[in-house]
Coordinates of C-alpha atoms in Angstrom, one line a residue:
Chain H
X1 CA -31.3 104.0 68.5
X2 CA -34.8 106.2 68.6
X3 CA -36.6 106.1 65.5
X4 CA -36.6 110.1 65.6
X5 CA -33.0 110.1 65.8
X6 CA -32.2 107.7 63.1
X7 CA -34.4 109.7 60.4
X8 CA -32.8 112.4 61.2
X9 CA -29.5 110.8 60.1
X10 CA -31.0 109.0 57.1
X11 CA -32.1 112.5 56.3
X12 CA -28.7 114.0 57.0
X13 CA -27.0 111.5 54.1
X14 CA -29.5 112.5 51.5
X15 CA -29.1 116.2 52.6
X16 CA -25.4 115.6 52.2
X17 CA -25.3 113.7 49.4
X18 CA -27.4 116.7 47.4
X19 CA -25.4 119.5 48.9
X20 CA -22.0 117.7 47.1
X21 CA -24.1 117.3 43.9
X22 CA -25.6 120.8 44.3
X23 CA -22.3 122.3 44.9
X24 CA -19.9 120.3 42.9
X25 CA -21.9 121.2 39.7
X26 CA -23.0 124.9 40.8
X27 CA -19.8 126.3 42.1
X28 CA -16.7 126.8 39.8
X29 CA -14.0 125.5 41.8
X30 CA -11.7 127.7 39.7
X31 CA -10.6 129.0 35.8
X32 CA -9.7 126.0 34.0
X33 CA -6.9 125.9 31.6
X34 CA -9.0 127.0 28.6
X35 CA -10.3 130.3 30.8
X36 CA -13.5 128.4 31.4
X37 CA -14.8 127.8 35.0
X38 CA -14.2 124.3 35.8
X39 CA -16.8 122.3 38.1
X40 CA -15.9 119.5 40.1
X41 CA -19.4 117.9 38.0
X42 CA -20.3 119.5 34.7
X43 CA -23.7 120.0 34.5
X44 CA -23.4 118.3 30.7
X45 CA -22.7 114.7 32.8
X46 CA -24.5 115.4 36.1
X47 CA -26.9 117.9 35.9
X48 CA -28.0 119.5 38.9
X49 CA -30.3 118.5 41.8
X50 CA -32.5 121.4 40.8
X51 CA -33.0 121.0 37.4
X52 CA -33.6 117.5 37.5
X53 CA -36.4 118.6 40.5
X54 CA -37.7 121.2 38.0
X55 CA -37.7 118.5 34.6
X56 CA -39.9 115.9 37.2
X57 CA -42.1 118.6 38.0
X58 CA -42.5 119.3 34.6
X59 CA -43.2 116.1 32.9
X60 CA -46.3 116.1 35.6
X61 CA -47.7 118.8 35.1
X62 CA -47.4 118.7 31.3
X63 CA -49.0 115.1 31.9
X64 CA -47.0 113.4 29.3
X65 CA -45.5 111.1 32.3
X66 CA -48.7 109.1 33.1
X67 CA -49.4 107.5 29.7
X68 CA -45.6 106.2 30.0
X69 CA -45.9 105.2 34.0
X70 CA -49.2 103.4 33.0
X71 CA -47.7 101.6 30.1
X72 CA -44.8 100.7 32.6
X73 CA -47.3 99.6 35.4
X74 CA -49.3 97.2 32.8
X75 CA -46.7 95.8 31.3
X76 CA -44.9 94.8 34.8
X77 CA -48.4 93.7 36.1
X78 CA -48.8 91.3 33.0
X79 CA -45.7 90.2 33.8
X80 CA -46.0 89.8 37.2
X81 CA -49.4 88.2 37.0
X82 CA -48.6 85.6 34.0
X83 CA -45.0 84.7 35.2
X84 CA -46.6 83.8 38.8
X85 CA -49.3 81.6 37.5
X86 CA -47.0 79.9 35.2
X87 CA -44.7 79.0 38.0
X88 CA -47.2 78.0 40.6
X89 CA -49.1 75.7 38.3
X90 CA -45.6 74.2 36.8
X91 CA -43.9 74.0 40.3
X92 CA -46.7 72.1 41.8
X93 CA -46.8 69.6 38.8
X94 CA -43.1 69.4 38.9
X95 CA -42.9 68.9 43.1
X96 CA -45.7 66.2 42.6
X97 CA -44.7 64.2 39.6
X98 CA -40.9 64.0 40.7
X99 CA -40.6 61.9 36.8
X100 CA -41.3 65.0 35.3
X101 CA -38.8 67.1 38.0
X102 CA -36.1 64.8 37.5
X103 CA -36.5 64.8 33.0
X104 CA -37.2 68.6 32.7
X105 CA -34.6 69.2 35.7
X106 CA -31.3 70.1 33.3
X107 CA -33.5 72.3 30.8
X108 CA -34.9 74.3 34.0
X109 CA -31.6 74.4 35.1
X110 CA -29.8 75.7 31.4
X111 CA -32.9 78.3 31.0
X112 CA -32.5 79.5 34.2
X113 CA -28.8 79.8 33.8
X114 CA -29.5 82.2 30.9
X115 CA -29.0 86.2 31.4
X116 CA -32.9 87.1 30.5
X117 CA -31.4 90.2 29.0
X118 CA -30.2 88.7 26.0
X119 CA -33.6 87.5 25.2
X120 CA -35.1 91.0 25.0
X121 CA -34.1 91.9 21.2
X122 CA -35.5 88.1 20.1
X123 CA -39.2 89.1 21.5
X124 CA -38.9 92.4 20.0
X125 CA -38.9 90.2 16.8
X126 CA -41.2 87.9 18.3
X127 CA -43.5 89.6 19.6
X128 CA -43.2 93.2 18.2
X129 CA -42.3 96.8 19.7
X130 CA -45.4 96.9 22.0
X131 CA -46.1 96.0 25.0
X132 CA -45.6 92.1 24.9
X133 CA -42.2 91.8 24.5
X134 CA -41.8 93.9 27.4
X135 CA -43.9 91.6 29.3
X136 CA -42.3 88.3 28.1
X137 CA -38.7 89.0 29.2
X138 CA -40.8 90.3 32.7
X139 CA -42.6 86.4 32.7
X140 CA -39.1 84.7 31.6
X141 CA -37.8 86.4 35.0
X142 CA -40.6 86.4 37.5
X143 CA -41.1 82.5 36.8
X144 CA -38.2 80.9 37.8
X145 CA -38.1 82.6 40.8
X146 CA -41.5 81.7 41.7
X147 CA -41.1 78.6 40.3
X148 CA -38.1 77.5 42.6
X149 CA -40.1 78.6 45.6
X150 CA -43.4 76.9 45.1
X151 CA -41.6 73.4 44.1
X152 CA -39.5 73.7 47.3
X153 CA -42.6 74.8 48.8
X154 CA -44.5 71.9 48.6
X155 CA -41.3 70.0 48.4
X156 CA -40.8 71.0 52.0
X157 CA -44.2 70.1 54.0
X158 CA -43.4 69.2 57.4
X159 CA -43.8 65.6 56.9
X160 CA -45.9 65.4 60.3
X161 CA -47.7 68.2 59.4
X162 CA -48.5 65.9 56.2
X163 CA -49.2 62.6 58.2
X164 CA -51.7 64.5 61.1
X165 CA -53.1 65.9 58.4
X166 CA -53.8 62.4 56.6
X167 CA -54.6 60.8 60.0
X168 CA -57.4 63.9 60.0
X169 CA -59.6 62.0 57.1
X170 CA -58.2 64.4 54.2
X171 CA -57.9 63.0 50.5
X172 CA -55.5 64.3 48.0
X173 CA -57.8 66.8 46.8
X174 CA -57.9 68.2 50.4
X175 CA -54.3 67.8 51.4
X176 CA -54.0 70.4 48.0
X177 CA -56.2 72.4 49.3
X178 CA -55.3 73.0 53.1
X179 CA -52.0 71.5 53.2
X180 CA -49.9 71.9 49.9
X181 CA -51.2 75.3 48.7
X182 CA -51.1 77.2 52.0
X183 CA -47.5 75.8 52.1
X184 CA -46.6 76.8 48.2
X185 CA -48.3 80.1 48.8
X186 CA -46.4 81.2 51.8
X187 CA -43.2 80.6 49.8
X188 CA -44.4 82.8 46.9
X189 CA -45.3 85.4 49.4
X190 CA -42.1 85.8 50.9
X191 CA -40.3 86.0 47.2
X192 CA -42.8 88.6 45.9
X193 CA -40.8 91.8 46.8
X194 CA -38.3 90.0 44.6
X195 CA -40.5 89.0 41.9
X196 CA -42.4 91.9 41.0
X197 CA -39.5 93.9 41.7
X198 CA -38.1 91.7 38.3
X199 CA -41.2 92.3 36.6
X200 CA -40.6 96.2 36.8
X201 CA -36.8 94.7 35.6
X202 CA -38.3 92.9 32.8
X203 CA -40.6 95.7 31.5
X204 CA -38.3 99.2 31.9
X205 CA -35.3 96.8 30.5
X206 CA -37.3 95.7 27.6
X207 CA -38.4 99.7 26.6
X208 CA -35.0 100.5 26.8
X209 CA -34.0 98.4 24.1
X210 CA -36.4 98.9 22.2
X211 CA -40.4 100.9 22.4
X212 CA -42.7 103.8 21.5
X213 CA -43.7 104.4 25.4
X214 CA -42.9 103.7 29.2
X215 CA -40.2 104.7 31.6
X216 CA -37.5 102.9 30.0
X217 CA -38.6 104.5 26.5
X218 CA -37.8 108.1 28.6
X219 CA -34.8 107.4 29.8
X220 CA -33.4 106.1 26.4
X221 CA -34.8 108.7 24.6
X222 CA -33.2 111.1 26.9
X223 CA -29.7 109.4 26.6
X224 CA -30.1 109.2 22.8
X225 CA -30.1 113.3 22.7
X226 CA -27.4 113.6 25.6
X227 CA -30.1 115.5 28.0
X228 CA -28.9 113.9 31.5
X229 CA -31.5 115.9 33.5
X230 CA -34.2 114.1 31.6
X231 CA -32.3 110.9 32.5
X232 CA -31.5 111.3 36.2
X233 CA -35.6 112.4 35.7
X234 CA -36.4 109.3 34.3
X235 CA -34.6 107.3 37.0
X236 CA -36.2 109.3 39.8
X237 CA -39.5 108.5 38.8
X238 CA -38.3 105.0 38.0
X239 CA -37.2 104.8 41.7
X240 CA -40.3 106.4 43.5
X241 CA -42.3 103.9 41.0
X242 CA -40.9 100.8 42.3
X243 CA -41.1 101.7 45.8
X244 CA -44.5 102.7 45.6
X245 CA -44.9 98.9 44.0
X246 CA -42.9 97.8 46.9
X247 CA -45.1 99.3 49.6
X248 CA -48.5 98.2 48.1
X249 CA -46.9 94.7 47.9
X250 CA -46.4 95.1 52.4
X251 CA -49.5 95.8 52.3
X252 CA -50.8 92.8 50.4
X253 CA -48.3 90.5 51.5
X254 CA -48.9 91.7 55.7
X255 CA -52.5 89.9 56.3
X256 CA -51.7 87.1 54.0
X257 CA -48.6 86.1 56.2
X258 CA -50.2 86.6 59.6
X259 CA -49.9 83.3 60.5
X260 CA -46.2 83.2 60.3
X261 CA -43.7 83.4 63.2
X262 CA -41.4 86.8 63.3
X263 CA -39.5 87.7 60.0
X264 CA -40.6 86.9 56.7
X265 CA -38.5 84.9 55.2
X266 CA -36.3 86.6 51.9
X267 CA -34.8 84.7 48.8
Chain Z
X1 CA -50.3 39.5 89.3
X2 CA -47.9 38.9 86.7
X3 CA -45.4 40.8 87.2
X4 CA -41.9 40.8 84.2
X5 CA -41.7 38.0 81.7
X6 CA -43.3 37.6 78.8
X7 CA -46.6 35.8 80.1
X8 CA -49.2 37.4 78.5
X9 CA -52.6 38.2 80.2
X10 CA -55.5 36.3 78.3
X11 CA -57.5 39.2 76.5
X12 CA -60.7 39.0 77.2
X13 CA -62.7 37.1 75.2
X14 CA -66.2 38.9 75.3
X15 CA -65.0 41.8 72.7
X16 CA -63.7 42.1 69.7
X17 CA -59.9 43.9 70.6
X18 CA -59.7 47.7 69.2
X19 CA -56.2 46.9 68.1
X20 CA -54.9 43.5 67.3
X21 CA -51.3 43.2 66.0
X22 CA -50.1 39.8 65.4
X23 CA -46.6 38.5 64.7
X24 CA -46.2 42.0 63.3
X25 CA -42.1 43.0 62.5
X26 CA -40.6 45.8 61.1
X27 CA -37.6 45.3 59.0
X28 CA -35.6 48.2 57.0
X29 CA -33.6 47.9 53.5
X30 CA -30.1 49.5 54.2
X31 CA -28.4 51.6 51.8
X32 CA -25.4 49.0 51.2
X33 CA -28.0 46.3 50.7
X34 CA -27.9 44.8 53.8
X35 CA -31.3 44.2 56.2
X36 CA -31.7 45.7 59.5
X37 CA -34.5 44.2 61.8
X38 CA -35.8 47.3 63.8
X39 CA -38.7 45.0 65.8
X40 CA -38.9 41.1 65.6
X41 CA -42.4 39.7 66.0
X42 CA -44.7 41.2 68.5
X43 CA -47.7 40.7 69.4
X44 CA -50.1 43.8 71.0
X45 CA -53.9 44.1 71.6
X46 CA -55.3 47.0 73.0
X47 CA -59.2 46.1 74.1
X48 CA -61.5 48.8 73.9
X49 CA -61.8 51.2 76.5
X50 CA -58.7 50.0 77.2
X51 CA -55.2 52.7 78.4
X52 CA -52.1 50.6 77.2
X53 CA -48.8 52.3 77.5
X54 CA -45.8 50.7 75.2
X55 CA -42.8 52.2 77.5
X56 CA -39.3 51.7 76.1
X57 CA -35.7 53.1 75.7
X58 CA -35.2 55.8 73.0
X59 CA -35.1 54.6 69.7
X60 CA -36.7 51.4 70.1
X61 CA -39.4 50.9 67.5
X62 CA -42.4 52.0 70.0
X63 CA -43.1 54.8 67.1
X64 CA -42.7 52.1 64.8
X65 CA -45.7 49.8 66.3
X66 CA -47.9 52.6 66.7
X67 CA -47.4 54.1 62.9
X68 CA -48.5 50.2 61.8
X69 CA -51.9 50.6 63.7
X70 CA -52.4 54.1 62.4
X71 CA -52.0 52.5 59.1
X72 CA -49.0 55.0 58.2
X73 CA -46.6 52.7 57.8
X74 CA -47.0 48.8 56.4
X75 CA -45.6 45.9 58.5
X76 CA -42.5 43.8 56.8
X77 CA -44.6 41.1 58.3
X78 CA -47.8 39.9 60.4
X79 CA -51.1 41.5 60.1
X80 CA -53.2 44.4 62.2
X81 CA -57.0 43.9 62.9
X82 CA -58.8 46.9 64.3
X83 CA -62.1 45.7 65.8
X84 CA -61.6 42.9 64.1
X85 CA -61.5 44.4 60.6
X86 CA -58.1 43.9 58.6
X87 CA -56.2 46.9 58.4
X88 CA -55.8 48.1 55.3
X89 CA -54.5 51.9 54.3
X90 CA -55.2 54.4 56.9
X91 CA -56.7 53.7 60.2
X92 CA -60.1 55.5 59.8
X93 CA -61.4 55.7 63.2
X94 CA -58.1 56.5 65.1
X95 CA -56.9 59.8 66.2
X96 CA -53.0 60.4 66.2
X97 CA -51.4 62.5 68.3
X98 CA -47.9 63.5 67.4
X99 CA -44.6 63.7 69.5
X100 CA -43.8 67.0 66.8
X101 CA -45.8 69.6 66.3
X102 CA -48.1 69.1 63.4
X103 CA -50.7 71.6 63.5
X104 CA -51.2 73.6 60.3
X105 CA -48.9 76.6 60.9
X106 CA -51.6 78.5 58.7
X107 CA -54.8 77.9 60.3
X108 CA -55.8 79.6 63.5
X109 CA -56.4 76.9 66.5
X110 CA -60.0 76.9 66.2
X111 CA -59.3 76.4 62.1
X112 CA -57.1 73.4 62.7
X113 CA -59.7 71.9 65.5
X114 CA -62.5 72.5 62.9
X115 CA -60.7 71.1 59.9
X116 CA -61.1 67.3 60.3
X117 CA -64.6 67.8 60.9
X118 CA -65.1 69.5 57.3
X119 CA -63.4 67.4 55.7
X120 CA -65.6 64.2 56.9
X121 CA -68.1 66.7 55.4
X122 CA -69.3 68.4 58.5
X123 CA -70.9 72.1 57.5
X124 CA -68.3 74.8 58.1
X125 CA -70.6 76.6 60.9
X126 CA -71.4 73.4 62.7
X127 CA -67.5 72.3 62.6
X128 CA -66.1 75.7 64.1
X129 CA -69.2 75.3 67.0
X130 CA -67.8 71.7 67.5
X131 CA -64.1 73.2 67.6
X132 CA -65.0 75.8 70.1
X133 CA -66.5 73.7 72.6
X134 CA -63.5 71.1 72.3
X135 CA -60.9 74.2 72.8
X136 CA -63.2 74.9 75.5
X137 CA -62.8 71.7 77.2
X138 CA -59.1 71.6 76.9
X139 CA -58.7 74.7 78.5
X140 CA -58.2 77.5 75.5
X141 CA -61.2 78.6 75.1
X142 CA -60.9 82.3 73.8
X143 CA -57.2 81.1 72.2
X144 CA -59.3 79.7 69.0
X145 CA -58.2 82.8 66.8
X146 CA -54.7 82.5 67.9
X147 CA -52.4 81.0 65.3
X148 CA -49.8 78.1 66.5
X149 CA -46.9 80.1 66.5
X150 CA -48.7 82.5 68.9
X151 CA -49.4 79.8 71.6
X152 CA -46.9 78.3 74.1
X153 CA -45.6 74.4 73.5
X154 CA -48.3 73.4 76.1
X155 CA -50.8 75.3 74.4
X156 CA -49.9 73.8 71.3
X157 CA -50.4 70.3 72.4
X158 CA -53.7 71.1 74.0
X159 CA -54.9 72.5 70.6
X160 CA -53.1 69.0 69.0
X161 CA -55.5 67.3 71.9
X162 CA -58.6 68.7 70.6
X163 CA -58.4 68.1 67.0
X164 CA -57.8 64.4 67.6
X165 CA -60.6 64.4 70.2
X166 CA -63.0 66.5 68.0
X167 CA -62.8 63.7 65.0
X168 CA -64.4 61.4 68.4
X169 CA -62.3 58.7 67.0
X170 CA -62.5 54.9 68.1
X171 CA -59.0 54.7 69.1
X172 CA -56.4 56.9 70.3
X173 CA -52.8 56.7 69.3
X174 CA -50.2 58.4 71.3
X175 CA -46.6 58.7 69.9
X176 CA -44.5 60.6 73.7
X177 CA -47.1 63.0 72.9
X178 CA -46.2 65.1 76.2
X179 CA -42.6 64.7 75.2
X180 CA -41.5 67.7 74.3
X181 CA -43.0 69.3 77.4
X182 CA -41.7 71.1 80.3
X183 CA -41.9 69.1 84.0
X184 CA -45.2 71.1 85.6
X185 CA -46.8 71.1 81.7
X186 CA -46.4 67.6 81.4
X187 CA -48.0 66.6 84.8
X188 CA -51.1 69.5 84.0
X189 CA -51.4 67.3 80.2
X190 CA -51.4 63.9 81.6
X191 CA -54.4 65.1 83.6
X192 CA -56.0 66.9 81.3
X193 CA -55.6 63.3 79.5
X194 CA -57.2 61.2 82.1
X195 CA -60.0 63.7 82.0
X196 CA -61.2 63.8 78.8
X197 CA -60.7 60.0 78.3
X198 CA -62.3 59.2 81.7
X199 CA -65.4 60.9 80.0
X200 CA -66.1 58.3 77.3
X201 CA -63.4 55.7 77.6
X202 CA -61.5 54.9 74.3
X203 CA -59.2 52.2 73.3
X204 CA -55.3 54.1 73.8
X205 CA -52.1 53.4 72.7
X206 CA -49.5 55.4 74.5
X207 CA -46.0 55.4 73.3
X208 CA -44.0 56.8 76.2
X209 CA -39.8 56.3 78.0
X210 CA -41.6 57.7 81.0
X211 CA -41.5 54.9 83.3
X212 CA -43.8 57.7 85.9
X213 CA -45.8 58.5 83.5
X214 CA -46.5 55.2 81.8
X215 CA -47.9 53.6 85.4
X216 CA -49.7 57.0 86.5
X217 CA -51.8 56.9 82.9
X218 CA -52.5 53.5 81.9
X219 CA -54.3 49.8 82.8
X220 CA -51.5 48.2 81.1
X221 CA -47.9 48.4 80.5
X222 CA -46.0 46.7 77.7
X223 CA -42.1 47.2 78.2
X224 CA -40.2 46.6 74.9
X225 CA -36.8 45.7 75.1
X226 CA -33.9 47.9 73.0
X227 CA -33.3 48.0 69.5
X228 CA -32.0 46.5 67.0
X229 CA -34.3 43.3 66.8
X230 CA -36.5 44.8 69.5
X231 CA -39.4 42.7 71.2
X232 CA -41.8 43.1 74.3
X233 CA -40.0 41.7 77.5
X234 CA -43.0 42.3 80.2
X235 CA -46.4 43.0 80.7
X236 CA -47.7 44.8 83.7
X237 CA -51.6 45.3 84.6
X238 CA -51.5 48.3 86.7
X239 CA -54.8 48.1 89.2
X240 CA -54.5 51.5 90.5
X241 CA -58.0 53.0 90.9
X242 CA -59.8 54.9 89.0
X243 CA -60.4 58.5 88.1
X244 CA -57.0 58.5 89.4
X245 CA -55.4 61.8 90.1
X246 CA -51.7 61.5 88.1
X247 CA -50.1 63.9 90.9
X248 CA -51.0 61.8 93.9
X249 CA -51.5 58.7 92.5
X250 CA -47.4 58.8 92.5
X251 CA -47.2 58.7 96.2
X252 CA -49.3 55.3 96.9
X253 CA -47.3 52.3 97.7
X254 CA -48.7 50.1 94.9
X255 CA -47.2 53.0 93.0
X256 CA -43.7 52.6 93.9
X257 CA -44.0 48.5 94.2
X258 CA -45.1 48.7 90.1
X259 CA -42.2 51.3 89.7
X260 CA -39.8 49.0 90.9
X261 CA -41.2 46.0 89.2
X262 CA -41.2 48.0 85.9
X263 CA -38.1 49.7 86.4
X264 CA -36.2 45.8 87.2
X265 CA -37.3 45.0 83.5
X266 CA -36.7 48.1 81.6
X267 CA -33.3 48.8 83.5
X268 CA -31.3 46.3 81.6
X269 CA -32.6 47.3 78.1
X270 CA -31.5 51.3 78.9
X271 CA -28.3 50.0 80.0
X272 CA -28.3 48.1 76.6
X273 CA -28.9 51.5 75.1
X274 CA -26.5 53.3 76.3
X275 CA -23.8 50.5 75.9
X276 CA -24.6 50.5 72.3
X277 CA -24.5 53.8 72.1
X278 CA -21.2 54.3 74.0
X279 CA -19.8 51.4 71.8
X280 CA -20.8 53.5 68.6
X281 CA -19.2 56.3 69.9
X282 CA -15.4 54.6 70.3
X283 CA -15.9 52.8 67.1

């Protein structure tokens, strides 16, 4: 299919899928039973498309937005940041010292098994209302996943790959260097959509349960006072965020990878 | 000339040999405790300057022989002298030259050319001048920024060729380095070989199944009989001349009289192969 063809039909299903919200909350689709109009969705539940437009605009131009997007941002870039370094540092301990692997192997396993969310209200104890619970439950969820990778990463080095490069004069220090880390790092690359889409996870979850700022602090301020345009707001900007995150991380991510054939690989 | 059975040609007795394995067998542990004897003991010299080709059915223990004189892999028993030293850990002055592909996916060609050079401590502009003369001389020169998965299997193994030659090692080993090739690409690398070892003549060790290319490459072939318990069944001195030309060297008569000397020796092992296999098959 041409690419001009398919945006128009990508556009087509959002232009649709507003029109039905549009309508369906706008238009009476008769009297109700009590005399009242009745709408196929109440604005009280859904809102409009307009409204939610008009709160957006308003929360930028009244600037009150940035200090919470900026909170948000720091707090998934901690996050992001110390979760990463934690896993690449333990999983190329782990994948060389296969004692340690094999005697930390069931706690990784348990931890890992654990829904993250439930931690969130013991760092908020831990670690207070500001930002560094937030950015705690982000680390406990953006390590294992980079963890997993870089272990198999340099679990997985093309054996020959390994021997030419011994049979090349390199010592340990320089098979890290040229052989294990390039290896290690491609696999983080190709989970980092995933894992800094977790850190955003780990921050806006960890507002919601519990801040004084950031997106998730918006939306659960919204909820707490029933005002679902200032939710459906909240989750706009939420959405835009992440896939602003997402494109900066394609950029990042695309000369870093250059050396590898066709398709990045996904976890 | 000696042509089939074991009789061995007297080394010569001037020089120290480049590779010297004696009594050396291979012997694996298997998983239900039991002891499978992959090569019984052999004895191979390779003199320097010498091209000795180790031709064999599939699954031999030709590999085997040539990982013990790179040092990758430790003899069950016997010993390995490389001009004359004991070999001990990694064969220092040998290149290797892998069936596989085992350029580093994440280096560009001129990268993985330079790399064995900086690591011996080379300066980083002197090593990529070294690397782009040596992709010169195998033919890729402008390909150096290219990254391995953007160069063809030929190109590959030229690129493979280079950062073994670029090291200028003592010794090169061989595992069916043109292998995975393509007919026409094959014929092009085997002269491409002769070419650059014709230049300053090196002690090889050739691992190949290709009868052909075996007798168009090398001064000597060793045939090694079939696995299990696999040993060297002949020895042929090939006294084609040299620079030899690989295409055309294939239509002299001392060509086909070697072929049909060689083939009469290795024939019964492939059968032996194949019978084996065949046998594992019904079973």
């Amino acid at each position: 299919m041409s690419r001009p063809k398919l945006l128009a039909l990508q556009l087509l299903v959002a232009v649709v899928a507003l029109l039905v919200w549009h309508l369906g909350s706008t238009v009476p689709l008769g009297l109700g039973a009590d005399g009242k109009p009745f709408f196929l969705l109440p604005k009280f539940f859904f809102s409009t498309p307009l409204d939610v437009l008009a709160r957006v605009w308003t929360m930028f131009a009244s600037g009150e937005v940035y200090r919470h997007l900026a909170i948000t941002l720091v707090e998934a870039m901690l996050a992001f940041a110390i979760g990463a370094l934690a896993g690449i540092v333990i999983g190329f301990w782990f994948a060389r010292k296969p004692l340690v692997a094999a005697v930390f192997d069931p706690y990784v396993k348990m931890m890992n098994a654990l829904p993250r969310v439930v931690l969130a209200p013991i760092f908020a104890l831990w670690f207070g209302l500001g930002i560094w619970s937030k950015v705690w439950l982000g680390v406990t969820l953006v390590f294992f996943i980079v963890f997993f990778n870089v272990y198999q990463g340099v679990r997985e080095v093309s054996p020959v790959v390994l021997s030419n490069a011994r049979m090349l004069g390199m010592n340990e220090r320089q098979l890290l260097r040229h052989v294990y880390w390039p290896a290690a790092l491609a696999w983080v690359f190709s989970s980092l959509h995933t894992s800094v889409g977790f850190a955003v996870v780990g921050a806006v979850v960890g507002e919601y349960l519990g801040s004084s700022a950031g997106l998730g602090y918006l939306i659960h301020q919204a909820e707490g006072v029933f005002d679902v345009t200032g939710v459906f707001a909240g989750m706009l900007i939420l959405m835009v965020f992440v896939m602003a995150i997402d494109f900066v991380v394609t950029l990042v991510e695309k000369p870093l990878l250059v050396w590898k054939p066709g398709e990045t690989k996904t976890v | 000339m000696s042509a089939g059975g074991s009789a061995a040609v007297a080394p010569r007795q001037d020089a120290v040999p480049a590779v010297a394995l004696r009594g050396v067998s291979v012997a694996y542990a298997l998983a239900d405790g039991g002891r499978y004897e992959a090569v019984q003991p052999v004895d191979v010299t390779v003199e320097d300057g010498e091209f000795v080709a180790i031709l064999g059915p599939t699954g031999c223990g030709k590999s085997t022989l040539l990982n013990i004189a790179a040092g990758l892999m430790a003899p069950s028993s016997g010993t390995g002298t490389i001009f004359g030293r004991p070999l001990a850990g990694l064969n220092a002055v040998a290149g290797y030259l892998f069936q596989q592909d085992a350029l580093m996916p994440w280096k560009t060609a001129r990268d993985n050319v330079a790399i064995g050079l900086e690591v011996a401590g080379s300066t980083r502009a002197a090593a990529l001048e070294a690397a782009a003369a040596m992709l010169k001389r195998v033919g890729l020169a402008g390909f150096g920024e290219r990254y391995p998965h953007q160069l063809s299997g030929g190109q590959r193994k030229r690129v493979a060729l280079a950062q073994v030659l670029v090291r200028r090692p003592k010794i090169l080993l061989m595992d069916e380095p043109f292998g995975p090739l393509d007919a026409q690409t094959r014929l092009i690398m085997s002269e491409l070989l002769l070419d650059l070892w014709q230049a300053d003549r090196k002690a090889v060790m050739f691992v190949t199944h290709d009868l052909d290319e075996a007798i168009a490459l090398a001064d000597r072939v060793l045939v090694m009989s079939a696995g299990p318990r696999a040993r060297i069944i002949g020895e042929f001195p090939i006294p084609l001349a040299r620079p030899r030309d690989v295409a055309e060297v294939r239509s002299e008569p001392e060509f086909h009289r070697l072929h049909a000397a060689i083939w009469g020796c290795l024939r019964d092992e492939v059968r032996k192969t194949y019978a084996l296999a065949a046998g594992e098959g019904r079973a």
